[in-house]
mmCIF file of C-alpha atoms in Angstrom:
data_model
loop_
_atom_site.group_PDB
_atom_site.id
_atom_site.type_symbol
_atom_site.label_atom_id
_atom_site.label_comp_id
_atom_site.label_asym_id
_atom_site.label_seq_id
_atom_site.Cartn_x
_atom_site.Cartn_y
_atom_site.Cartn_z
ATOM 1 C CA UNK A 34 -73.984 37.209 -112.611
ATOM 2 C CA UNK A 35 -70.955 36.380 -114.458
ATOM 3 C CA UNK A 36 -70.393 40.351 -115.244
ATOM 4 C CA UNK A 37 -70.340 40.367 -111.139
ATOM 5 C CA UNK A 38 -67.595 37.660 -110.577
ATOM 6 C CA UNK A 39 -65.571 39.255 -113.295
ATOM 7 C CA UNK A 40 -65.450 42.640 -111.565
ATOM 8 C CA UNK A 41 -64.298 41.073 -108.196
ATOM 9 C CA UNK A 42 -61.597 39.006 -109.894
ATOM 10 C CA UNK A 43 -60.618 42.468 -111.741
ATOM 11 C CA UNK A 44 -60.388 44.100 -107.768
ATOM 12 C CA UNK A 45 -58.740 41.366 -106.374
ATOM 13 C CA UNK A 46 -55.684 41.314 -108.591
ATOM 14 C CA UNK A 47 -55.666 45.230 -108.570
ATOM 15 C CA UNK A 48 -54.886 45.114 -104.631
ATOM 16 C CA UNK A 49 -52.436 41.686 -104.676
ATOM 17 C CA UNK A 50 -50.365 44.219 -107.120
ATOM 18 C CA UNK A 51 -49.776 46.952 -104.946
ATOM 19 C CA UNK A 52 -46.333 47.026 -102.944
ATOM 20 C CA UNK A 53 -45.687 48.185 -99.171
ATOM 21 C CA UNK A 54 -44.402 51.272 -98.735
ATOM 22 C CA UNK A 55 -40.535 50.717 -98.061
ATOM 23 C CA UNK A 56 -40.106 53.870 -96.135
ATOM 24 C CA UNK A 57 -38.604 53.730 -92.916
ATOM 25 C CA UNK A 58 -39.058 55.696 -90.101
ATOM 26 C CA UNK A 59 -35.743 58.796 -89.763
ATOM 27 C CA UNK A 60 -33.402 58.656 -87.144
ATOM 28 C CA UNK A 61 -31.699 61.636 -85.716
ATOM 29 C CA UNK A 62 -28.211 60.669 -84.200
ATOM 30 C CA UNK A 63 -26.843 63.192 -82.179
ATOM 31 C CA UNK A 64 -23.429 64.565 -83.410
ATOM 32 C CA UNK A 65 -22.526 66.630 -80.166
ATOM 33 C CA UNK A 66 -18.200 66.987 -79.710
ATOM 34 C CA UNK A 67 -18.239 69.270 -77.208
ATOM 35 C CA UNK A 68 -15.514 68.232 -75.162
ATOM 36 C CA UNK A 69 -15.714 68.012 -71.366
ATOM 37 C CA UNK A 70 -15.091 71.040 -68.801
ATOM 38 C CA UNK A 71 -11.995 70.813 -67.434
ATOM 39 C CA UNK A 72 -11.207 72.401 -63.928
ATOM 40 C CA UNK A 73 -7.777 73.588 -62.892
ATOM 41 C CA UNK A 74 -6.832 73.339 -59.446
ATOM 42 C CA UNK A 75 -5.913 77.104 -57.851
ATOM 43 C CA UNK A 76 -2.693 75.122 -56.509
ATOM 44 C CA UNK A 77 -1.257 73.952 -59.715
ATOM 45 C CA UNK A 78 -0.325 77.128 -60.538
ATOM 46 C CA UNK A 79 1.678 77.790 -57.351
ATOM 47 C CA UNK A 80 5.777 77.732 -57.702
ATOM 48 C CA UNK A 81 7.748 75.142 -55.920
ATOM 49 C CA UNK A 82 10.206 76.400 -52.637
ATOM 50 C CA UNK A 83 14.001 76.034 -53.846
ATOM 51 C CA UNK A 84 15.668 77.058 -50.676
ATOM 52 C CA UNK A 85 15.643 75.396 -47.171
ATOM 53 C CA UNK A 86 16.691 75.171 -43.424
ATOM 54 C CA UNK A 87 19.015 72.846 -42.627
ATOM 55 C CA UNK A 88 19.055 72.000 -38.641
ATOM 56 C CA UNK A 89 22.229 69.933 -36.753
ATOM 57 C CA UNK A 90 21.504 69.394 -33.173
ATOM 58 C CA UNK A 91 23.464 67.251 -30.596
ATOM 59 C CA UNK A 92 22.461 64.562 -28.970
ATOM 60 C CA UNK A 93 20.443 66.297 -26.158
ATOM 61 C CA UNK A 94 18.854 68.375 -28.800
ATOM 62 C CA UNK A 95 21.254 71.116 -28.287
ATOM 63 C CA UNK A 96 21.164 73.017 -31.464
ATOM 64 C CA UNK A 97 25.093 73.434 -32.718
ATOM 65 C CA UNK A 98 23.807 74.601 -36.505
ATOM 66 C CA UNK A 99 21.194 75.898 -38.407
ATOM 67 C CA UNK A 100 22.074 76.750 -42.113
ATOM 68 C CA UNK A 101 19.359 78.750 -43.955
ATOM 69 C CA UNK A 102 18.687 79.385 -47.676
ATOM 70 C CA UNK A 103 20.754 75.783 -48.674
ATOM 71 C CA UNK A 104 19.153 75.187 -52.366
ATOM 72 C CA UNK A 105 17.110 72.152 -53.389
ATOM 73 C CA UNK A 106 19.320 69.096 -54.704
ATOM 74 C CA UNK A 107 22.561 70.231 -52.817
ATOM 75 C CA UNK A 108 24.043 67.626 -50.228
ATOM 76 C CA UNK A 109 23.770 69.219 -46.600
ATOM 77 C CA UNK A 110 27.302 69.784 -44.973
ATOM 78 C CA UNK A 111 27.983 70.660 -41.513
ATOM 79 C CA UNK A 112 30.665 73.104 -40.377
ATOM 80 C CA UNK A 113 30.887 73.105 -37.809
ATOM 81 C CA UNK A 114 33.031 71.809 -34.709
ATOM 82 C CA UNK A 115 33.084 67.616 -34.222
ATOM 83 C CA UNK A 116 29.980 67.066 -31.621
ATOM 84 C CA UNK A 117 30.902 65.573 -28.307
ATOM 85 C CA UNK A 118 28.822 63.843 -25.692
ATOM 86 C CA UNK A 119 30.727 63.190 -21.947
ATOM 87 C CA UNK A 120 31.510 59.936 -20.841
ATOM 88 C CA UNK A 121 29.096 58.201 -17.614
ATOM 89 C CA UNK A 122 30.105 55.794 -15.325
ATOM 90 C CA UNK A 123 30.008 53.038 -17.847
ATOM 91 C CA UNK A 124 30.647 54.326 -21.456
ATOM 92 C CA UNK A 125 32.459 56.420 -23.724
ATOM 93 C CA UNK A 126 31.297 58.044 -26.558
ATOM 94 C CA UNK A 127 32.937 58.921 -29.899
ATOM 95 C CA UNK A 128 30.732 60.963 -32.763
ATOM 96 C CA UNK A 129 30.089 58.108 -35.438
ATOM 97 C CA UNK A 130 27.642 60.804 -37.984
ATOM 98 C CA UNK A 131 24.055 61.933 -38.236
ATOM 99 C CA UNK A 132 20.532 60.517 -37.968
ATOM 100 C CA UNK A 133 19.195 60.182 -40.252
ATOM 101 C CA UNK A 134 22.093 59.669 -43.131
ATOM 102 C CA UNK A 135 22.078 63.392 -44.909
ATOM 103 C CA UNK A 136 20.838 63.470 -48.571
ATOM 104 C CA UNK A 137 20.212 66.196 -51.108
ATOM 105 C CA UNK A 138 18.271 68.776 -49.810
ATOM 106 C CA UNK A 139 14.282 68.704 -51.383
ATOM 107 C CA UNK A 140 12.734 70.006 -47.735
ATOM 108 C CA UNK A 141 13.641 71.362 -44.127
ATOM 109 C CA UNK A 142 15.426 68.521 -41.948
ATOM 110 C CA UNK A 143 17.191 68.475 -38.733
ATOM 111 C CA UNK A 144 19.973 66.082 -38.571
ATOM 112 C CA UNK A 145 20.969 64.929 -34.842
ATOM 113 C CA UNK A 146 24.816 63.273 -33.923
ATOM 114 C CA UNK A 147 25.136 59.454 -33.031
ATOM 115 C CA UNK A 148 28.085 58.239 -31.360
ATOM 116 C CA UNK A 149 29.360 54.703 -30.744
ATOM 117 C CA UNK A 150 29.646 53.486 -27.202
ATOM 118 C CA UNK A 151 32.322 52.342 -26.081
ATOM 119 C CA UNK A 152 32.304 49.970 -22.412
ATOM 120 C CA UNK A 153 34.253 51.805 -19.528
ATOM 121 C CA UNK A 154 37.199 49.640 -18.783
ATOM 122 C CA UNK A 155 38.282 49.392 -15.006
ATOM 123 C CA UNK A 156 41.793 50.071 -14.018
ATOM 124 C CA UNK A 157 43.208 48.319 -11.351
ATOM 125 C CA UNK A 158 45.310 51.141 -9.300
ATOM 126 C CA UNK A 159 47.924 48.437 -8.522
ATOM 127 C CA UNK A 160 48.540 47.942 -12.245
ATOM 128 C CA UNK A 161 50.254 51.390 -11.665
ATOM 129 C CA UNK A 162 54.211 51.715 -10.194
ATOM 130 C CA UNK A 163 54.304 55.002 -8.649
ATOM 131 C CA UNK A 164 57.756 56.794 -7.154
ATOM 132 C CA UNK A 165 57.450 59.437 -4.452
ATOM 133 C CA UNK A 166 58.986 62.740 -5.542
ATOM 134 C CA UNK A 167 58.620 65.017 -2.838
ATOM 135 C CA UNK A 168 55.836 67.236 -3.851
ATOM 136 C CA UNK A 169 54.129 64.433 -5.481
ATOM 137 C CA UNK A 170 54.464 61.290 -7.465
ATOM 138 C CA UNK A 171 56.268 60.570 -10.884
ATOM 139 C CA UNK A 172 54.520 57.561 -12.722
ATOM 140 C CA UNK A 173 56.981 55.151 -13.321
ATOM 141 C CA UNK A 174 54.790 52.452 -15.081
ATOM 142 C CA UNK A 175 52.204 50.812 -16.514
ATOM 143 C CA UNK A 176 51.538 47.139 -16.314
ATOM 144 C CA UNK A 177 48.161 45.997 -16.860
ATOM 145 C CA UNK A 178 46.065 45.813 -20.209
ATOM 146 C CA UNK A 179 42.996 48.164 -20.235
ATOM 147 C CA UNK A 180 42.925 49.531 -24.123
ATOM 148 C CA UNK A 181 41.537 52.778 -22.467
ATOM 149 C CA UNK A 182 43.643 54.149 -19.211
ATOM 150 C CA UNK A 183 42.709 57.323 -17.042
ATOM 151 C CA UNK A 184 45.532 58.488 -14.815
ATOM 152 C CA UNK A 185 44.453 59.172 -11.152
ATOM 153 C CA UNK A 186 45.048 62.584 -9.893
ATOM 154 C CA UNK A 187 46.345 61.722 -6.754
ATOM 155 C CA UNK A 188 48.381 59.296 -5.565
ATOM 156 C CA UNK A 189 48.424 58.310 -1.533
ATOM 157 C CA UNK A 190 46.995 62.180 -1.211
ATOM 158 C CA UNK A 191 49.627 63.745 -3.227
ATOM 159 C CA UNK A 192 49.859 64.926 -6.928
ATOM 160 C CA UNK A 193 50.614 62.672 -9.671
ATOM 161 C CA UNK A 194 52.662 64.929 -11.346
ATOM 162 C CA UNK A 195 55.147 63.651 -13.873
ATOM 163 C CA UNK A 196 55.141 60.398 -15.973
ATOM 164 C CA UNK A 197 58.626 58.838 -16.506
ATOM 165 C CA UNK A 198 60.797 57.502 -19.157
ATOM 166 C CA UNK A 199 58.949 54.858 -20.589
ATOM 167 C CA UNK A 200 56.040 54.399 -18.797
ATOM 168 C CA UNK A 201 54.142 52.946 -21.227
ATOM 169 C CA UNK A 202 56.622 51.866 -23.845
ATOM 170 C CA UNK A 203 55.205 49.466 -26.074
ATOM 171 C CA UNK A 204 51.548 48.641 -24.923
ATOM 172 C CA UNK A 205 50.458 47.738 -27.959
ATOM 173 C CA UNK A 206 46.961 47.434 -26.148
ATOM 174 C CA UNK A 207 46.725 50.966 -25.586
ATOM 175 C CA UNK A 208 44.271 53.009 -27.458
ATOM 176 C CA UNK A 209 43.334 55.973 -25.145
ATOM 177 C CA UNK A 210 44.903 57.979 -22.162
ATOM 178 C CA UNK A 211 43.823 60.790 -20.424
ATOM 179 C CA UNK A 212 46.271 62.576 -18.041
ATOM 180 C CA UNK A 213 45.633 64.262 -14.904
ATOM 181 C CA UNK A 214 45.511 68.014 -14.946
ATOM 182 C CA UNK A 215 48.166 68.069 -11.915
ATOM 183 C CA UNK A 216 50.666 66.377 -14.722
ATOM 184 C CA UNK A 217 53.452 68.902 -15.152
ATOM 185 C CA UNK A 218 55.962 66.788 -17.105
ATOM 186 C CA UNK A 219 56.130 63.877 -20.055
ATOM 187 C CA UNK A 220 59.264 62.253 -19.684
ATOM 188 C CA UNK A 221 61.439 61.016 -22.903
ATOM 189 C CA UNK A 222 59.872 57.909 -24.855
ATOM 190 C CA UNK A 223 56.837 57.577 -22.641
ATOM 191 C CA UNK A 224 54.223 56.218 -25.251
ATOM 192 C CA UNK A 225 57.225 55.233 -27.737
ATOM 193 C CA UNK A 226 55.833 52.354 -29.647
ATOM 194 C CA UNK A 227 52.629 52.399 -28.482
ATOM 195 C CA UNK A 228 51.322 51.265 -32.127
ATOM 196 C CA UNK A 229 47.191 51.618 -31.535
ATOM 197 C CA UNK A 230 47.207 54.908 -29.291
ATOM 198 C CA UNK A 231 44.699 57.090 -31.137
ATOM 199 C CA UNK A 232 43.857 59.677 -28.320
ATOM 200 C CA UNK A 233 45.439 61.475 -25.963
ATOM 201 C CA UNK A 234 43.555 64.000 -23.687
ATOM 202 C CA UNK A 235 46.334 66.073 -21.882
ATOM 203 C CA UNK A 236 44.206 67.573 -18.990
ATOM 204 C CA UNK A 237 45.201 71.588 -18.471
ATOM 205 C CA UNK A 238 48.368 71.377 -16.830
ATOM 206 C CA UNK A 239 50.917 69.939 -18.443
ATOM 207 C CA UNK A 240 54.614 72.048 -19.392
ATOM 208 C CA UNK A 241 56.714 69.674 -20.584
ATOM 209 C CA UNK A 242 57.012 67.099 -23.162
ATOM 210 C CA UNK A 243 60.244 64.850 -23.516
ATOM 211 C CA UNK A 244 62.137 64.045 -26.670
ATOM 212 C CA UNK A 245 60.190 61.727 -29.013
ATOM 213 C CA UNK A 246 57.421 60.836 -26.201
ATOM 214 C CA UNK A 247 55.368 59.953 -28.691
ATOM 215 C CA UNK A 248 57.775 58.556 -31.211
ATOM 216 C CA UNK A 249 56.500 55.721 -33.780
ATOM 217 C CA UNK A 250 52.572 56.421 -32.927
ATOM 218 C CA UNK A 251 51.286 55.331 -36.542
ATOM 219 C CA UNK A 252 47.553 55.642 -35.249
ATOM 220 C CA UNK A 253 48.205 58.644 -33.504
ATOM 221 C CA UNK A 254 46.963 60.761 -36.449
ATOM 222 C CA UNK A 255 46.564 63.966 -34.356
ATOM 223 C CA UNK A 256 46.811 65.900 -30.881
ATOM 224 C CA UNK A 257 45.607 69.049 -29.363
ATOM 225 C CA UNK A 258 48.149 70.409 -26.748
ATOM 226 C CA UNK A 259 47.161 72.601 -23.851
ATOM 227 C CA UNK A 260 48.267 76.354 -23.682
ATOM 228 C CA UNK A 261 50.212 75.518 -20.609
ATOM 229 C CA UNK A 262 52.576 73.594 -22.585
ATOM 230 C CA UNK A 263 55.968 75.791 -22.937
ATOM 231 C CA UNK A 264 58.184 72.508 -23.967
ATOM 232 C CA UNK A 265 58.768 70.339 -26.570
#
């Protein structure tokens, strides 16, 4: 019996002895670096435009310009002739530049005139001293204010057909005039000292201008004369 309780002591510290296995299960860790697909666009590839149409229109969409093949980054510029739009029965119109404001050119754009209004001013035909001539009337003067003054044609059925010396000397509120295409003759000094006169529209008829009629003008940057004129 005590041979028996030996051997099972002997067994029992035999297995206490032994020591867990202290392997561990592998691991496989992906090392994949394949990088990702990349896809191109078929439009990256395509070249940019550098040339463009340039479009100036009036203001009743009247085309006056087109300018083709104008190059990207270069500042539009219109050639040609200053737009106009006719007066109503209420306004006047000057060209005041383009809508929209022109900038370098990266596209196609159409440009259209703007003008500034200006309100029609009325002239009162007695403001006006007229003298008969004979075959029509000579202007002798002005005496009212209007800034802007349009000659009649006719006078008591005849012609207005000359404007005399000093008619309108030194209205300093005069800006504008436009004479009557049956005016033949300017007399000497007529606008003299007329400081703000900036425009003069001469009508289609007029032959004559007197000696310094449009002496000490400083606004008065420029005039266009009719062909009819034959002297100065």
């Amino acid at each position: 019996r005590i041979a028996f309780w030996l051997i099972l002591a002997f067994l029992a510290l035999t297995s206490c002895g032994k020591k867990p296995s202290s392997e561990s299960p592998s691991v496989t860790t992906s090392t994949d670096t394949t990088e990702p697909e990349t896809i191109t666009s078929a439009g990256d590839s395509g070249s940019e435009a550098t040339t463009f149409t340039i479009t100036w229109k009036n203001y009743n969409s009247q085309i006056l310009e087109v300018d083709k093949n104008v190059e990207r980054g270069t500042m539009p510029k219109y050639d040609g002739a200053t737009p106009t739009r006719p007066d109503d029965d209420t306004y006047t119109y000057s060209f005041n530049g383009w809508d929209p404001e022109p900038v370098p050119v990266v596209a196609d754009a159409t440009y259209v005139a703007k003008y500034k209004t200006a309100l029609k001013e009325v002239v009162d035909p007695r403001d006006f001293v007229f003298a008969d001539t004979g075959e029509g009337y000579t202007l002798c003067g002005y005496y009212g204010s209007a800034s802007r003054v349009v000659i009649p044609e006719t006078y008591n059925d005849k012609p207005v057909v000359s404007l005399e010396k000093w008619a309108f000397f030194n209205l300093d509120n005069l800006v504008s005039v436009t004479l009557p295409n049956n005016l033949r003759k300017i007399g000497e000094d007529v606008f003299a000292d007329c400081d703000n006169l900036k425009h003069v529209d001469f009508g289609n008829g007029v032959q004559e201008i007197g000696f310094m009629a449009f002496d000490h003008c400083p606004s008065l940057e420029a005039i266009s004369l009719p062909d009819s004129v034959e002297t100065i």
